[in-house]
Amino acid sequence: MARSIRLFDRKAPRFKPQPKVLILCEDSKSGKRYLEEAAFHFRANAQVEIAHCGVTHPSGIVEKAIIRQKRFDKVFCVLDRDTHLCFERAINLARPHLKINVIASYPCFEFWLLLHFGFNRKPFRAVGKHSPGHLVARSLREKPNMDKYEKGENNNYFAQLLGEPFQRARALAPKIIEDVAVSGEPNPSTEIHLLMDEFETLSKPQAI
C-alpha cells in the first residue's frame, strides 16, 4: 500500500513560476505595437501586459506604474527624453521602487528603430519648431522602406525589421550605452534592447 501511495506523490517543481510583467509606454500605437510584436516573437506574451496608461509624459507614466506595481513582479516604464520637462522627475520617482525599471530613449523610441540601419552617435538637437524626436523620425523616414513612418500609426515595424536589422540594433544599442558611460552624453541612445533581453528570458523556463 505504501508503494502505491508514493506513486501519487507530487514531484517538487523544477522551474520558477513565470513572473508577471507590466510594460507601460507613452506611445499608444507604433511603439506599443512594436513591443507587443516583440513579446509575441519571443513567446513571452503570456506573461507580459503592455499598455498605454492614458498619459504621455514621463512622470505621469511612472506615477501609474507606482499605483499598479503590486499586481506585478516587474514593471517597465518606456520613456522618451525628447523635450519633456518632467523626465528627471520621472527618474527620481521610479528610483525608490525596486520593481520599477525605466527604459529610457534619448531622444525617443524611434532611435531604436534607427539603429536597425546602422551605428549613430550624432546628437539630435531641437531646430526651430522641430523637436529632437521629430528629427529622429525624419532621419528614420530616409531609410529603406521607412519613408511613410509616422509615430501615430499602427504598423508592424517589428516584422518588417526582423532578421539582420533587428540583430544589428541589439548589438549596437549596448555598445552605445557603454559609450554613454564614458562620454557622459546620452543623446542619442536607447535601452530598448534591455526589453528584448527580458522578453527572451521570459521565453525560457528558469530552473529553481
PDB file of C-alpha atoms in Angstrom:
ATOM      1  CA  MET A   1       0.000   0.000   0.000  1.00  0.00           C
ATOM      2  CA  ALA A   2       2.796   2.434   0.900  1.00  0.00           C
ATOM      3  CA  ARG A   3       4.343   1.866  -2.502  1.00  0.00           C
ATOM      4  CA  SER A   4       1.050   2.722  -4.238  1.00  0.00           C
ATOM      5  CA  ILE A   5       0.715   5.939  -2.264  1.00  0.00           C
ATOM      6  CA  ARG A   6       4.246   7.000  -3.244  1.00  0.00           C
ATOM      7  CA  LEU A   7       3.325   6.672  -6.922  1.00  0.00           C
ATOM      8  CA  PHE A   8       0.966   9.624  -6.494  1.00  0.00           C
ATOM      9  CA  ASP A   9       3.369  11.819  -4.531  1.00  0.00           C
ATOM     10  CA  ARG A  10       3.822  15.191  -6.212  1.00  0.00           C
ATOM     11  CA  LYS A  11       7.276  15.901  -7.507  1.00  0.00           C
ATOM     12  CA  ALA A  12       8.968  19.091  -6.403  1.00  0.00           C
ATOM     13  CA  PRO A  13       8.709  21.842  -9.058  1.00  0.00           C
ATOM     14  CA  ARG A  14      11.791  22.153 -11.259  1.00  0.00           C
ATOM     15  CA  PHE A  15      11.154  25.671 -12.537  1.00  0.00           C
ATOM     16  CA  LYS A  16      10.291  29.026 -11.033  1.00  0.00           C
ATOM     17  CA  PRO A  17       6.789  30.428 -11.672  1.00  0.00           C
ATOM     18  CA  GLN A  18       6.753  32.788 -14.635  1.00  0.00           C
ATOM     19  CA  PRO A  19       6.884  36.390 -13.392  1.00  0.00           C
ATOM     20  CA  LYS A  20       4.112  38.814 -14.236  1.00  0.00           C
ATOM     21  CA  VAL A  21       5.491  41.773 -16.132  1.00  0.00           C
ATOM     22  CA  LEU A  22       3.867  45.127 -16.873  1.00  0.00           C
ATOM     23  CA  ILE A  23       5.222  47.466 -19.549  1.00  0.00           C
ATOM     24  CA  LEU A  24       3.837  50.998 -19.724  1.00  0.00           C
ATOM     25  CA  CYS A  25       4.535  53.088 -22.819  1.00  0.00           C
ATOM     26  CA  GLU A  26       3.888  56.669 -23.702  1.00  0.00           C
ATOM     27  CA  ASP A  27       3.116  55.777 -27.333  1.00  0.00           C
ATOM     28  CA  SER A  28      -0.315  54.200 -27.847  1.00  0.00           C
ATOM     29  CA  LYS A  29       0.321  52.964 -31.398  1.00  0.00           C
ATOM     30  CA  SER A  30       3.644  52.416 -33.233  1.00  0.00           C
ATOM     31  CA  GLY A  31       5.917  51.908 -30.215  1.00  0.00           C
ATOM     32  CA  LYS A  32       3.333  49.871 -28.297  1.00  0.00           C
ATOM     33  CA  ARG A  33       2.653  47.706 -31.365  1.00  0.00           C
ATOM     34  CA  TYR A  34       6.395  47.090 -31.823  1.00  0.00           C
ATOM     35  CA  LEU A  35       6.768  45.880 -28.229  1.00  0.00           C
ATOM     36  CA  GLU A  36       3.679  43.680 -28.471  1.00  0.00           C
ATOM     37  CA  GLU A  37       5.038  42.034 -31.608  1.00  0.00           C
ATOM     38  CA  ALA A  38       8.453  41.581 -29.971  1.00  0.00           C
ATOM     39  CA  ALA A  39       6.891  39.907 -26.915  1.00  0.00           C
ATOM     40  CA  PHE A  40       4.911  37.600 -29.199  1.00  0.00           C
ATOM     41  CA  HIS A  41       8.014  36.793 -31.256  1.00  0.00           C
ATOM     42  CA  PHE A  42       9.868  35.660 -28.144  1.00  0.00           C
ATOM     43  CA  ARG A  43       6.739  33.812 -26.922  1.00  0.00           C
ATOM     44  CA  ALA A  44       6.730  35.970 -23.793  1.00  0.00           C
ATOM     45  CA  ASN A  45       3.287  37.489 -24.386  1.00  0.00           C
ATOM     46  CA  ALA A  46       1.525  35.165 -21.912  1.00  0.00           C
ATOM     47  CA  GLN A  47       3.433  36.730 -19.002  1.00  0.00           C
ATOM     48  CA  VAL A  48       3.559  40.316 -20.279  1.00  0.00           C
ATOM     49  CA  GLU A  49       0.976  43.085 -20.264  1.00  0.00           C
ATOM     50  CA  ILE A  50       1.877  46.024 -22.497  1.00  0.00           C
ATOM     51  CA  ALA A  51      -0.289  49.072 -22.006  1.00  0.00           C
ATOM     52  CA  HIS A  52      -0.699  52.726 -22.798  1.00  0.00           C
ATOM     53  CA  CYS A  53      -1.773  54.163 -19.451  1.00  0.00           C
ATOM     54  CA  GLY A  54      -3.574  57.249 -20.765  1.00  0.00           C
ATOM     55  CA  VAL A  55      -0.794  59.769 -20.157  1.00  0.00           C
ATOM     56  CA  THR A  56       2.064  60.774 -22.433  1.00  0.00           C
ATOM     57  CA  HIS A  57       4.511  62.463 -20.067  1.00  0.00           C
ATOM     58  CA  PRO A  58       7.237  60.538 -18.209  1.00  0.00           C
ATOM     59  CA  SER A  59       6.319  61.426 -14.622  1.00  0.00           C
ATOM     60  CA  GLY A  60       2.673  60.506 -15.234  1.00  0.00           C
ATOM     61  CA  ILE A  61       3.691  57.115 -16.602  1.00  0.00           C
ATOM     62  CA  VAL A  62       5.856  56.389 -13.565  1.00  0.00           C
ATOM     63  CA  GLU A  63       3.070  57.512 -11.238  1.00  0.00           C
ATOM     64  CA  LYS A  64       0.739  54.981 -12.924  1.00  0.00           C
ATOM     65  CA  ALA A  65       3.436  52.320 -12.553  1.00  0.00           C
ATOM     66  CA  ILE A  66       3.713  53.000  -8.823  1.00  0.00           C
ATOM     67  CA  ILE A  67      -0.051  52.549  -8.439  1.00  0.00           C
ATOM     68  CA  ARG A  68      -0.166  49.293 -10.431  1.00  0.00           C
ATOM     69  CA  GLN A  69       3.072  47.630  -9.302  1.00  0.00           C
ATOM     70  CA  LYS A  70       1.507  45.486  -6.541  1.00  0.00           C
ATOM     71  CA  ARG A  71      -0.024  43.101  -9.092  1.00  0.00           C
ATOM     72  CA  PHE A  72       3.261  42.500 -10.927  1.00  0.00           C
ATOM     73  CA  ASP A  73       6.725  41.102 -10.291  1.00  0.00           C
ATOM     74  CA  LYS A  74       8.394  43.608 -12.626  1.00  0.00           C
ATOM     75  CA  VAL A  75       7.295  46.886 -14.142  1.00  0.00           C
ATOM     76  CA  PHE A  76       8.993  48.654 -17.050  1.00  0.00           C
ATOM     77  CA  CYS A  77       8.324  52.284 -17.985  1.00  0.00           C
ATOM     78  CA  VAL A  78       9.312  53.017 -21.586  1.00  0.00           C
ATOM     79  CA  LEU A  79      10.141  56.734 -21.610  1.00  0.00           C
ATOM     80  CA  ASP A  80      11.278  59.227 -24.246  1.00  0.00           C
ATOM     81  CA  ARG A  81      13.576  62.024 -23.106  1.00  0.00           C
ATOM     82  CA  ASP A  82      12.799  64.346 -26.028  1.00  0.00           C
ATOM     83  CA  THR A  83      11.785  67.757 -24.614  1.00  0.00           C
ATOM     84  CA  HIS A  84       9.802  66.508 -21.592  1.00  0.00           C
ATOM     85  CA  LEU A  85      10.383  68.847 -18.647  1.00  0.00           C
ATOM     86  CA  CYS A  86       9.375  66.152 -16.149  1.00  0.00           C
ATOM     87  CA  PHE A  87      11.815  63.484 -17.369  1.00  0.00           C
ATOM     88  CA  GLU A  88      14.266  63.811 -14.457  1.00  0.00           C
ATOM     89  CA  ARG A  89      11.362  63.886 -12.023  1.00  0.00           C
ATOM     90  CA  ALA A  90      10.156  60.602 -13.508  1.00  0.00           C
ATOM     91  CA  ILE A  91      13.575  59.015 -12.989  1.00  0.00           C
ATOM     92  CA  ASN A  92      13.611  60.178  -9.365  1.00  0.00           C
ATOM     93  CA  LEU A  93      10.061  58.922  -8.763  1.00  0.00           C
ATOM     94  CA  ALA A  94      10.967  55.454 -10.024  1.00  0.00           C
ATOM     95  CA  ARG A  95      14.270  55.139  -8.147  1.00  0.00           C
ATOM     96  CA  PRO A  96      12.931  54.058  -4.689  1.00  0.00           C
ATOM     97  CA  HIS A  97      10.695  51.345  -6.201  1.00  0.00           C
ATOM     98  CA  LEU A  98      12.671  48.146  -6.742  1.00  0.00           C
ATOM     99  CA  LYS A  99      10.077  46.616  -9.072  1.00  0.00           C
ATOM    100  CA  ILE A 100      10.045  49.584 -11.433  1.00  0.00           C
ATOM    101  CA  ASN A 101      12.620  49.834 -14.211  1.00  0.00           C
ATOM    102  CA  VAL A 102      12.902  52.841 -16.527  1.00  0.00           C
ATOM    103  CA  ILE A 103      13.724  52.054 -20.160  1.00  0.00           C
ATOM    104  CA  ALA A 104      14.889  55.397 -21.491  1.00  0.00           C
ATOM    105  CA  SER A 105      15.467  56.538 -25.050  1.00  0.00           C
ATOM    106  CA  TYR A 106      17.286  59.764 -25.945  1.00  0.00           C
ATOM    107  CA  PRO A 107      15.608  61.443 -27.575  1.00  0.00           C
ATOM    108  CA  CYS A 108      12.881  58.867 -28.359  1.00  0.00           C
ATOM    109  CA  PHE A 109      11.887  55.287 -29.183  1.00  0.00           C
ATOM    110  CA  GLU A 110      12.456  55.934 -32.887  1.00  0.00           C
ATOM    111  CA  PHE A 111      16.206  55.991 -32.245  1.00  0.00           C
ATOM    112  CA  TRP A 112      15.940  52.250 -31.505  1.00  0.00           C
ATOM    113  CA  LEU A 113      14.375  51.786 -34.944  1.00  0.00           C
ATOM    114  CA  LEU A 114      17.114  53.926 -36.494  1.00  0.00           C
ATOM    115  CA  LEU A 115      19.751  51.566 -35.049  1.00  0.00           C
ATOM    116  CA  HIS A 116      18.334  48.791 -37.223  1.00  0.00           C
ATOM    117  CA  PHE A 117      20.072  50.594 -40.101  1.00  0.00           C
ATOM    118  CA  GLY A 118      23.458  51.262 -38.514  1.00  0.00           C
ATOM    119  CA  PHE A 119      25.521  52.994 -35.842  1.00  0.00           C
ATOM    120  CA  ASN A 120      24.670  56.583 -34.934  1.00  0.00           C
ATOM    121  CA  ARG A 121      26.021  58.840 -32.180  1.00  0.00           C
ATOM    122  CA  LYS A 122      25.311  62.250 -33.712  1.00  0.00           C
ATOM    123  CA  PRO A 123      23.166  64.178 -31.180  1.00  0.00           C
ATOM    124  CA  PHE A 124      19.654  65.240 -32.140  1.00  0.00           C
ATOM    125  CA  ARG A 125      19.004  68.844 -31.054  1.00  0.00           C
ATOM    126  CA  ALA A 126      15.820  70.867 -31.450  1.00  0.00           C
ATOM    127  CA  VAL A 127      15.847  73.076 -34.541  1.00  0.00           C
ATOM    128  CA  GLY A 128      13.235  75.818 -34.708  1.00  0.00           C
ATOM    129  CA  LYS A 129       9.825  74.230 -34.170  1.00  0.00           C
ATOM    130  CA  HIS A 130      11.190  70.723 -34.693  1.00  0.00           C
ATOM    131  CA  SER A 131      11.844  68.709 -31.520  1.00  0.00           C
ATOM    132  CA  PRO A 132      14.691  66.189 -31.273  1.00  0.00           C
ATOM    133  CA  GLY A 133      12.122  63.393 -31.564  1.00  0.00           C
ATOM    134  CA  HIS A 134      10.751  64.884 -34.761  1.00  0.00           C
ATOM    135  CA  LEU A 135      14.250  64.974 -36.240  1.00  0.00           C
ATOM    136  CA  VAL A 136      14.870  61.310 -35.370  1.00  0.00           C
ATOM    137  CA  ALA A 137      11.623  60.354 -37.098  1.00  0.00           C
ATOM    138  CA  ARG A 138      12.668  62.406 -40.129  1.00  0.00           C
ATOM    139  CA  SER A 139      16.032  60.587 -40.251  1.00  0.00           C
ATOM    140  CA  LEU A 140      14.192  57.276 -39.956  1.00  0.00           C
ATOM    141  CA  ARG A 141      11.999  58.108 -42.937  1.00  0.00           C
ATOM    142  CA  GLU A 142      15.150  58.421 -45.047  1.00  0.00           C
ATOM    143  CA  LYS A 143      15.922  54.722 -44.514  1.00  0.00           C
ATOM    144  CA  PRO A 144      14.849  51.951 -46.934  1.00  0.00           C
ATOM    145  CA  ASN A 145      11.117  51.182 -46.768  1.00  0.00           C
ATOM    146  CA  MET A 146      10.603  53.591 -43.847  1.00  0.00           C
ATOM    147  CA  ASP A 147       9.547  56.646 -45.869  1.00  0.00           C
ATOM    148  CA  LYS A 148       5.960  56.510 -44.580  1.00  0.00           C
ATOM    149  CA  TYR A 149       6.810  56.103 -40.901  1.00  0.00           C
ATOM    150  CA  GLU A 150       4.608  58.078 -38.525  1.00  0.00           C
ATOM    151  CA  LYS A 151       4.688  57.715 -34.744  1.00  0.00           C
ATOM    152  CA  GLY A 152       0.909  57.634 -34.500  1.00  0.00           C
ATOM    153  CA  GLU A 153       0.364  54.831 -36.997  1.00  0.00           C
ATOM    154  CA  ASN A 154      -0.332  51.224 -36.026  1.00  0.00           C
ATOM    155  CA  ASN A 155       2.073  49.469 -38.417  1.00  0.00           C
ATOM    156  CA  ASN A 156       4.020  46.257 -37.740  1.00  0.00           C
ATOM    157  CA  TYR A 157       7.588  47.524 -37.992  1.00  0.00           C
ATOM    158  CA  PHE A 158       8.870  44.676 -35.836  1.00  0.00           C
ATOM    159  CA  ALA A 159       8.110  42.103 -38.543  1.00  0.00           C
ATOM    160  CA  GLN A 160       9.462  44.439 -41.221  1.00  0.00           C
ATOM    161  CA  LEU A 161      12.811  44.882 -39.431  1.00  0.00           C
ATOM    162  CA  LEU A 162      13.182  41.368 -38.036  1.00  0.00           C
ATOM    163  CA  GLY A 163      16.297  39.445 -39.020  1.00  0.00           C
ATOM    164  CA  GLU A 164      19.659  41.094 -39.685  1.00  0.00           C
ATOM    165  CA  PRO A 165      18.413  44.664 -38.967  1.00  0.00           C
ATOM    166  CA  PHE A 166      16.984  43.575 -35.605  1.00  0.00           C
ATOM    167  CA  GLN A 167      20.179  41.777 -34.625  1.00  0.00           C
ATOM    168  CA  ARG A 168      22.170  44.855 -35.663  1.00  0.00           C
ATOM    169  CA  ALA A 169      20.133  47.062 -33.324  1.00  0.00           C
ATOM    170  CA  ARG A 170      20.535  44.574 -30.456  1.00  0.00           C
ATOM    171  CA  ALA A 171      24.303  44.606 -30.968  1.00  0.00           C
ATOM    172  CA  LEU A 172      24.690  48.377 -31.368  1.00  0.00           C
ATOM    173  CA  ALA A 173      22.463  49.619 -28.525  1.00  0.00           C
ATOM    174  CA  PRO A 174      24.577  48.203 -25.655  1.00  0.00           C
ATOM    175  CA  LYS A 175      27.777  49.486 -27.291  1.00  0.00           C
ATOM    176  CA  ILE A 176      26.257  52.960 -27.376  1.00  0.00           C
ATOM    177  CA  ILE A 177      25.286  52.671 -23.700  1.00  0.00           C
ATOM    178  CA  GLU A 178      28.934  51.810 -22.936  1.00  0.00           C
ATOM    179  CA  ASP A 179      29.992  54.961 -24.784  1.00  0.00           C
ATOM    180  CA  VAL A 180      27.432  56.997 -22.805  1.00  0.00           C
ATOM    181  CA  ALA A 181      29.074  55.800 -19.585  1.00  0.00           C
ATOM    182  CA  VAL A 182      32.443  57.078 -20.843  1.00  0.00           C
ATOM    183  CA  SER A 183      31.361  60.287 -22.566  1.00  0.00           C
ATOM    184  CA  GLY A 184      28.513  61.305 -20.265  1.00  0.00           C
ATOM    185  CA  GLU A 185      26.409  62.204 -23.311  1.00  0.00           C
ATOM    186  CA  PRO A 186      23.196  60.108 -23.589  1.00  0.00           C
ATOM    187  CA  ASN A 187      21.927  61.809 -26.747  1.00  0.00           C
ATOM    188  CA  PRO A 188      21.348  59.678 -28.734  1.00  0.00           C
ATOM    189  CA  SER A 189      20.958  56.318 -27.019  1.00  0.00           C
ATOM    190  CA  THR A 190      18.309  53.793 -26.058  1.00  0.00           C
ATOM    191  CA  GLU A 191      17.763  50.978 -23.585  1.00  0.00           C
ATOM    192  CA  ILE A 192      15.069  49.174 -25.599  1.00  0.00           C
ATOM    193  CA  HIS A 193      17.484  46.265 -26.072  1.00  0.00           C
ATOM    194  CA  LEU A 194      17.054  45.524 -22.351  1.00  0.00           C
ATOM    195  CA  LEU A 195      13.369  44.827 -23.002  1.00  0.00           C
ATOM    196  CA  MET A 196      14.296  42.491 -25.850  1.00  0.00           C
ATOM    197  CA  ASP A 197      16.607  40.669 -23.425  1.00  0.00           C
ATOM    198  CA  GLU A 198      13.746  40.476 -20.901  1.00  0.00           C
ATOM    199  CA  PHE A 199      11.380  39.002 -23.480  1.00  0.00           C
ATOM    200  CA  GLU A 200      13.977  36.413 -24.427  1.00  0.00           C
ATOM    201  CA  THR A 201      14.486  35.486 -20.767  1.00  0.00           C
ATOM    202  CA  LEU A 202      10.734  35.153 -20.230  1.00  0.00           C
ATOM    203  CA  SER A 203      10.553  32.679 -23.105  1.00  0.00           C
ATOM    204  CA  LYS A 204      12.745  30.198 -21.219  1.00  0.00           C
ATOM    205  CA  PRO A 205      11.792  28.307 -18.044  1.00  0.00           C
ATOM    206  CA  GLN A 206      14.010  29.379 -15.147  1.00  0.00           C
ATOM    207  CA  ALA A 207      15.342  26.487 -13.054  1.00  0.00           C
ATOM    208  CA  ILE A 208      14.886  26.700  -9.291  1.00  0.00           C
TER     209      ILE A 208
END
